[in-house]
Each structure stands twice: as structure tokens, then as C-alpha cells.
Coordinates of C-alpha atoms in Angstrom, one line a residue:
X1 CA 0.0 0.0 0.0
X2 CA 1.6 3.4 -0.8
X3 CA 1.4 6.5 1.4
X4 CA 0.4 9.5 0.6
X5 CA 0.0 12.2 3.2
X6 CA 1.0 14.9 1.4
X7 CA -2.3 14.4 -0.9
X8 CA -4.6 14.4 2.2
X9 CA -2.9 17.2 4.2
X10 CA -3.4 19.0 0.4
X11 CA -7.0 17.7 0.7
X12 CA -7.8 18.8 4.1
X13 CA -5.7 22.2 4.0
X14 CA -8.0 23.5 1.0
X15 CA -11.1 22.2 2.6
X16 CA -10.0 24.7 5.6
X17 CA -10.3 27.6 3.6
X18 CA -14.1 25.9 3.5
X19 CA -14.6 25.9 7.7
X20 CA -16.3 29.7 7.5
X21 CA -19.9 29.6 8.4
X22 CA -20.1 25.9 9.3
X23 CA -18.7 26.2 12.8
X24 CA -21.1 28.9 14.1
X25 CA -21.9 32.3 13.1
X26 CA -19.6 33.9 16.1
X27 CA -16.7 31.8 14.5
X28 CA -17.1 32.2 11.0
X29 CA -15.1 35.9 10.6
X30 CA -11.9 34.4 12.9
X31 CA -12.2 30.3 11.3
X32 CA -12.1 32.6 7.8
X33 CA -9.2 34.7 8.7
X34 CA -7.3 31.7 10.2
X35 CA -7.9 29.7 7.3
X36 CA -6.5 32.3 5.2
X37 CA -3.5 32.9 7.0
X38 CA -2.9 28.6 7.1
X39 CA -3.3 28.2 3.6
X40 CA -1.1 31.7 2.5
X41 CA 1.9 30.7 4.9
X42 CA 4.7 30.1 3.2
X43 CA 6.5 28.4 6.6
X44 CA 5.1 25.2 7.4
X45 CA 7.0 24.8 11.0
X46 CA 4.7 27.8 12.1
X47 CA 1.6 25.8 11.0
X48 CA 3.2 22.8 12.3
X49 CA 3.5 24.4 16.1
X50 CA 0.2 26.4 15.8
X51 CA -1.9 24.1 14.2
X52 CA -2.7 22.2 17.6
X53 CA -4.2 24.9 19.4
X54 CA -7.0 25.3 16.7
X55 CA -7.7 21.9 17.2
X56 CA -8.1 22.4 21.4
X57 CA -10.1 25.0 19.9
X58 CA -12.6 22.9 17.8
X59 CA -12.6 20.0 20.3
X60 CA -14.2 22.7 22.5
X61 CA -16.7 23.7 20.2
X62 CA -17.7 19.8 19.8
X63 CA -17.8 19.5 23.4
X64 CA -20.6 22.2 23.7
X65 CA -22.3 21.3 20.7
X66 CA -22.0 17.6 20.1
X67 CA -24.3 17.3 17.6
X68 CA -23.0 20.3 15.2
X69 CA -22.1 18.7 11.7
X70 CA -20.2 21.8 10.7
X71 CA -17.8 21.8 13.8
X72 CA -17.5 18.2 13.3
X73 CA -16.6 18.6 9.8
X74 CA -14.2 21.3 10.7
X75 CA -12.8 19.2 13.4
X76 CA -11.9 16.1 10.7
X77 CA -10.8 18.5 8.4
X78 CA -8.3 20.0 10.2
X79 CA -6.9 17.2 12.2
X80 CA -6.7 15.1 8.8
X81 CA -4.1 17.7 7.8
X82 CA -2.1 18.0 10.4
X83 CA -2.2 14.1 10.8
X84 CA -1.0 13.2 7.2
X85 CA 1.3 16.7 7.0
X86 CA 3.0 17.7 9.7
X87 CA 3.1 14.4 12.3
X88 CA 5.9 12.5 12.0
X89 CA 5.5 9.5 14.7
X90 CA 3.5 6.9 13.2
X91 CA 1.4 6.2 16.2
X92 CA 0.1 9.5 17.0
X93 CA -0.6 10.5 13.3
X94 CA -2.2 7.3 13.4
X95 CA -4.2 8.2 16.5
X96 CA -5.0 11.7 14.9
X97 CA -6.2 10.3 11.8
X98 CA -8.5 8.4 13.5
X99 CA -10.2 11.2 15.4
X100 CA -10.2 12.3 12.0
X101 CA -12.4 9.9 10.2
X102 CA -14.6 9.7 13.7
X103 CA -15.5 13.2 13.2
X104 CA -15.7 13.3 9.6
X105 CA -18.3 10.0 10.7
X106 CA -20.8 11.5 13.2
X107 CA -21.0 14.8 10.8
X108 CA -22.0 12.5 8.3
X109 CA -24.5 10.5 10.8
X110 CA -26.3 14.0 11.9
X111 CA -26.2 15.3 8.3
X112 CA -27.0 12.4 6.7
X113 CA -28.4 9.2 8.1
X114 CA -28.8 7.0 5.0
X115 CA -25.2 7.4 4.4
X116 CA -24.2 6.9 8.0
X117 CA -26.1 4.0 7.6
X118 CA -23.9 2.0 5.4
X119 CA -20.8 3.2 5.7
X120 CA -19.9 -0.5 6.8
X121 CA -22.3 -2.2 4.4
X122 CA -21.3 -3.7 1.5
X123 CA -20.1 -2.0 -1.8
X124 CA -23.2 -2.2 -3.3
X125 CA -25.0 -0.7 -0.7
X126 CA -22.9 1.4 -0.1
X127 CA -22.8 2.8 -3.8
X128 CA -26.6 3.1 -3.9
X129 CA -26.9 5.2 -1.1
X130 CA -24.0 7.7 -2.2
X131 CA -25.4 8.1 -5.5
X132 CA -28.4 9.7 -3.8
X133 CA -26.6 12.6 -2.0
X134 CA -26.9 15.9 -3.6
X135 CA -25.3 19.0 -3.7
X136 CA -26.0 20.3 -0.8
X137 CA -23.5 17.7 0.3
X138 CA -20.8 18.1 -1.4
X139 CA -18.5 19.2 1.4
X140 CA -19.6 16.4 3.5
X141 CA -18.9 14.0 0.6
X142 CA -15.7 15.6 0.1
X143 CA -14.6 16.3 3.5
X144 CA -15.7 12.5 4.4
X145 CA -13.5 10.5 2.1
X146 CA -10.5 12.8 2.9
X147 CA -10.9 11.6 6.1
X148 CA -11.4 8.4 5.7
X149 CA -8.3 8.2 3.0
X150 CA -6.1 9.5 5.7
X151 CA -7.4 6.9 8.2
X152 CA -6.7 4.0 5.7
X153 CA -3.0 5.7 5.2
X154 CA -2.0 5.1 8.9
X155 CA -3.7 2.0 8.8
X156 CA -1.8 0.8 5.6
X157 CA -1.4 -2.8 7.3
X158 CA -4.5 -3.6 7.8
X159 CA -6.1 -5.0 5.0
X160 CA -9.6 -4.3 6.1
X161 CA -8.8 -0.7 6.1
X162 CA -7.1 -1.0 2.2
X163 CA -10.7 -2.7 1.3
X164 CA -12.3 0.5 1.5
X165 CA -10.2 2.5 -0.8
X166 CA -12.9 1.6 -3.2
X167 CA -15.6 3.4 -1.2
X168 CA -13.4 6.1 -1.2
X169 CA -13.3 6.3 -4.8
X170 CA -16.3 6.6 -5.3
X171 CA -17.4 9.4 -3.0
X172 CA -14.6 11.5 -4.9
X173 CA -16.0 10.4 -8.3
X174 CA -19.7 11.1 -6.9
X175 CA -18.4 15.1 -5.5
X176 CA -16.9 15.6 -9.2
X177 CA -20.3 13.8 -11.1
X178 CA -21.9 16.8 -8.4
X179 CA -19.7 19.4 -9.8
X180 CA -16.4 18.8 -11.9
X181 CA -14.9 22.2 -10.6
X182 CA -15.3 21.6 -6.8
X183 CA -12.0 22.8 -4.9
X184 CA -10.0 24.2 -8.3
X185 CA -9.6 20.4 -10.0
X186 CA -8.4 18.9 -6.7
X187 CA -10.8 15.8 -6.8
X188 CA -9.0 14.9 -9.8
X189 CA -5.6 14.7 -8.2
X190 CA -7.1 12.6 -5.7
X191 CA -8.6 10.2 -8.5
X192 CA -4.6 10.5 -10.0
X193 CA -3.5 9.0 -6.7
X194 CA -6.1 6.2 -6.3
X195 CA -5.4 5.0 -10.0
X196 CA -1.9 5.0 -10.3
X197 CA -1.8 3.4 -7.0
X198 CA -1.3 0.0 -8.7
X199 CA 0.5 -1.0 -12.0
X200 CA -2.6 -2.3 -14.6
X201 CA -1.2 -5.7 -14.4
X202 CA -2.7 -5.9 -10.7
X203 CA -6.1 -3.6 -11.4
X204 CA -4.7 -0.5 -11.0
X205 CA -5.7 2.0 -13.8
X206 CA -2.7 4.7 -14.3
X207 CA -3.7 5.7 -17.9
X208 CA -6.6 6.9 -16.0
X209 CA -4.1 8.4 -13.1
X210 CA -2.5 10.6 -16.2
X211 CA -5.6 11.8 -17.1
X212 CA -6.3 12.6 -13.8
X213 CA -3.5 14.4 -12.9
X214 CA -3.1 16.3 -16.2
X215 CA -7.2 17.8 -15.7
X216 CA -6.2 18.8 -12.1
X217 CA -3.1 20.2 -13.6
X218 CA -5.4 22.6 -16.0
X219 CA -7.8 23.4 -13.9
X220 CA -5.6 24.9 -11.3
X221 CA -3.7 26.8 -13.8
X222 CA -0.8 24.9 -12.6
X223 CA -0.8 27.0 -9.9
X224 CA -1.2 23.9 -7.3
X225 CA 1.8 22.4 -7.6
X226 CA 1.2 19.5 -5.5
X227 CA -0.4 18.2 -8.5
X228 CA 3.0 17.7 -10.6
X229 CA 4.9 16.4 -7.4
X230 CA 2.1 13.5 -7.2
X231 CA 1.8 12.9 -10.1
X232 CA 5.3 12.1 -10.4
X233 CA 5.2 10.5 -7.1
X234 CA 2.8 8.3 -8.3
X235 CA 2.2 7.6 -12.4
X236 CA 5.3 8.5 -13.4
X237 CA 7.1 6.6 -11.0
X238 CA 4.8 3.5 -11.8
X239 CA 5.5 3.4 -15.3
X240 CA 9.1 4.1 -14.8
X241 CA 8.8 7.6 -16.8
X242 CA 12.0 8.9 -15.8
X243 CA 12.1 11.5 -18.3
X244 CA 8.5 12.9 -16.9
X245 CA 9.5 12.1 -13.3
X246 CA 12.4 15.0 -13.4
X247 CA 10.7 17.1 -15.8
X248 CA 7.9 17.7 -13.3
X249 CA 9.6 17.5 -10.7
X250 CA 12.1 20.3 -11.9
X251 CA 9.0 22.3 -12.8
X252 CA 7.6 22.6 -9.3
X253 CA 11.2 23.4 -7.9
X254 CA 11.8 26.1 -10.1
X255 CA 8.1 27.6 -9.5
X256 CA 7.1 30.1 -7.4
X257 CA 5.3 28.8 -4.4
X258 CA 2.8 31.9 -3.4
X259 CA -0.4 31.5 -4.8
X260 CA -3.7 33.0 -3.0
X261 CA -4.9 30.2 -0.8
X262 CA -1.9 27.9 -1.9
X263 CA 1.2 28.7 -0.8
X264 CA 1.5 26.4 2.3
X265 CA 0.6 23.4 -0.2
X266 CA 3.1 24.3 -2.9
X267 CA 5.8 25.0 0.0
X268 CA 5.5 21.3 1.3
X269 CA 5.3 20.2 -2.5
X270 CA 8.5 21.8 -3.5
X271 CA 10.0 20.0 0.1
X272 CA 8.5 16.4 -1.5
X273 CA 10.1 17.3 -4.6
X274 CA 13.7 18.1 -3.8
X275 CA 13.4 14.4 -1.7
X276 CA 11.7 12.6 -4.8
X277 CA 14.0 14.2 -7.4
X278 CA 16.8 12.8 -5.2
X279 CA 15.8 9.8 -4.6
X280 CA 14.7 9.2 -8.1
X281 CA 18.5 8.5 -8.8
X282 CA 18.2 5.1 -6.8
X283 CA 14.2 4.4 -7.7
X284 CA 15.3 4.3 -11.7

């Protein structure tokens, strides 16, 4: 099973800029403003040592107001990134993670009780009952499986865990079927990761990974650079493109990071980059 943290922190960092209004009205000017600061610093040890007391913060909130779907969607946003971006013991991101995905969950169970339902049923059940939620959703939807992707990360030994990539999948697939330019063309780099996760010969799809990544490319302007770095990370280095590994990789290096709502992302790309590029020379 491959890792890929810097995807979900991605994921969950632009779904911050998203926590405004869904906390509670007194919140929503200061979660805006701290969103905006999170996502437009350019230092990630700052948001590394400051992150935590935002998530006291939330955990508060929760605690006054179990049964708020917004807070708890906040909550699993926000600890998702900082599990899969800035923890570095296994355990505890795998702890955080987990809190994680149990927020993401009971936001989902108040907001949405068919879903909640059968999140543990069977594919097909499962599948029916997504394919029903509408747009008024989307966030959940979206904010759910990036959740639940970084819970199955930490949990990359446990085959039960892997066996719901697929479930996964699909909510992504349903938020872009909901609206194909949700979050700038991010779904797509998340559907660029789950393809290219395994070569075709073993049912992974990474033609379908290139495409993937090459849409979420374009509709960022190539302004998110995360994009390139994963999907050098991943389909590039799959195929054994060498050739497009550096190239892109050498593109996001030589960029400039700041980008409005971005720059914290493409900083922690261009660190991935500089490691994968290195590495590259033993990998090929």
C-alpha cells in the first residue's frame, strides 16, 4: 500500500479555507481569517507548532455542541491535515487520523443518516446510497472521504482498512459527477493517486491516473503544484517515466510557491520534490 499524506494534508488544507460559516456564526469571521492565514503561509514549522491549538479550539466547540455537523466537519478537516502533513511519529498521526475519520463520521451520521447507515455495508449498498446525495453535500462528501483516505494511510497494514479504498473512490468520483470544478480540479488529483496506486497488471488504472492528474493540472492553472509532485510520485514513477518524473519534478522546484490560498501546499510540494527528485537517482 503506498502512502500518501502529502495528498490528504493538500485535501484537508484546502477544505479549511471551507470551515467559515459551518462552525457557528460567532466563528465564522476568525475560522475565515485563520484559514486564510494557514493556507497563505509560506512556513510550514509555524503551521506545524500552531496548528494544535485550533484543534483544542474545535474539540471545544464539539464539546458544547455535540451534535453540530459543521464543527464536526471542521474538526476532521483540520486534524486530517495535520495528521498526514506535519506528524511525524507513526502512532500518534495514526491516532490523529483516526479522530479524524470519527468526526468526519458522526458529521456524516447528523447530516446524513442514509449514508451513516452504510458506511460499513457492503459496496453495493454502499454505492446506492452515495449516488443519492446531492449537492447540498458536497463538502460532506468531500470532506468525508479525505478523512477516511487518511485513516486507511495510517492504517496501511490492515487490510480491512485497504478494502475501502474503493468506497473512497467513489465518493470523490460522486463530489466531481456533483460538480467537476469543486475545490479548483483537486478531486482529480485525488482520483490520479487512487489509479496510479497499482501498475494495470494488478487492477490498478494509471492511464486513468494521467488523465487525472493532467485535468487537475489545467484546472488549477498549474498554480497547485502539489499536483506535478504527485503525479510524479505516483504515475510516473509507476511506469518508470524517468524522463517525466524529473521534468515535473524540476517544474515545481523552479516555480514560485505563493499562490492565493496555496502557498503552504506548494511550499510542502516543493520539500517532497527536492526528496523525490533525489531519490529518483536510486528508484530508476
Amino acid at each position: 500500500m503506498h502512502r500518501f499524506p502529502l495528498l490528504l494534508c493538500a485535501a484537508a488544507l484546502t477544505l479549511l479555507s471551507g470551515c467559515a460559516g459551518i462552525v457557528n456564526k460567532a466563528s465564522q469571521r476568525f475560522a475565515d481569517n485563520l484559514g486564510g492565514a494557514v493556507l497563505n503561509q509560506d512556513d510550514p514549522g509555524t503551521v506545524r507548532e500552531g496548528l494544535p491549538a485550533y484543534l483544542l479550539l474545535l474539540d471545544s466547540l464539539i464539546e458544547g455542541d455535540p451534535q453540530n455537523a459543521g464543527s464536526l466537519l471542521a474538526a476532521a478537516k483540520l486534524y486530517g491535515a495535520y495528521a498526514g502533513g506535519f506528524v511525524a511519529e507513526p502512532e500518534r498521526a495514526r491516532r490523529l487520523a483516526g479522530r479524524a475519520f470519527g468526526y468526519a463520521r458522526r458529521a456524516t451520521c447528523v447530516r446524513s443518516p442514509a449514508l451513516c447507515g452504510v458506511l460499513d455495508q457492503p459496496f453495493e449498498a454502499f454505492s446506492g446510497v452515495v449516488a443519492e446525495v446531492g449537492a447540498k453535500d458536497i463538502d460532506l462528501l468531500y470532506g468525508l472521504a479525505s478523512a477516511w483516505a487518511g485513516r486507511i494511510q495510517q492504517d496501511s497494514g490492515d487490510w480491512n482498512a485497504i478494502a475501502d479504498l474503493p468506497k473512497v473512490q467513489l465518493l470523490v468520483e460522486r463530489v466531481l459527477a456533483l460538480n467537476p470544478d469543486y475545490a479548483a480540479g483537486e478531486p482529480h488529483m485525488v482520483l490520479g493517486v487512487l489509479h496510479s496506486l497499482r501498475p494495470a497488471q494488478l487492477g490498478g488504472r494509471p492511464e486513468l491516473g494521467k488523465a487525472a492528474f493532467e485535468t487537475a493540472i489545467a484546472m488549477s492553472q498549474g498554480r497547485n503544484l502539489m499536483a506535478k509532485t504527485l503525479y510524479a510520485q505516483y504515475y510516473a514513477r509507476l511506469v518508470f517515466d524517468q524522463e517525466l518524473h524529473d521534468r515535473l519534478l524540476g517544474e515545481v522546484i523552479a516555480a514560485a510557491p505563493e499562490a492565493p490560498r496555496l502557498t503552504l501546499t506548494n511550499v510542502l510540494a516543493q520539500q517532497r520534490a527536492k526528496a523525490l527528485l533525489a531519490s529518483g537517482k536510486d528508484y530508476f
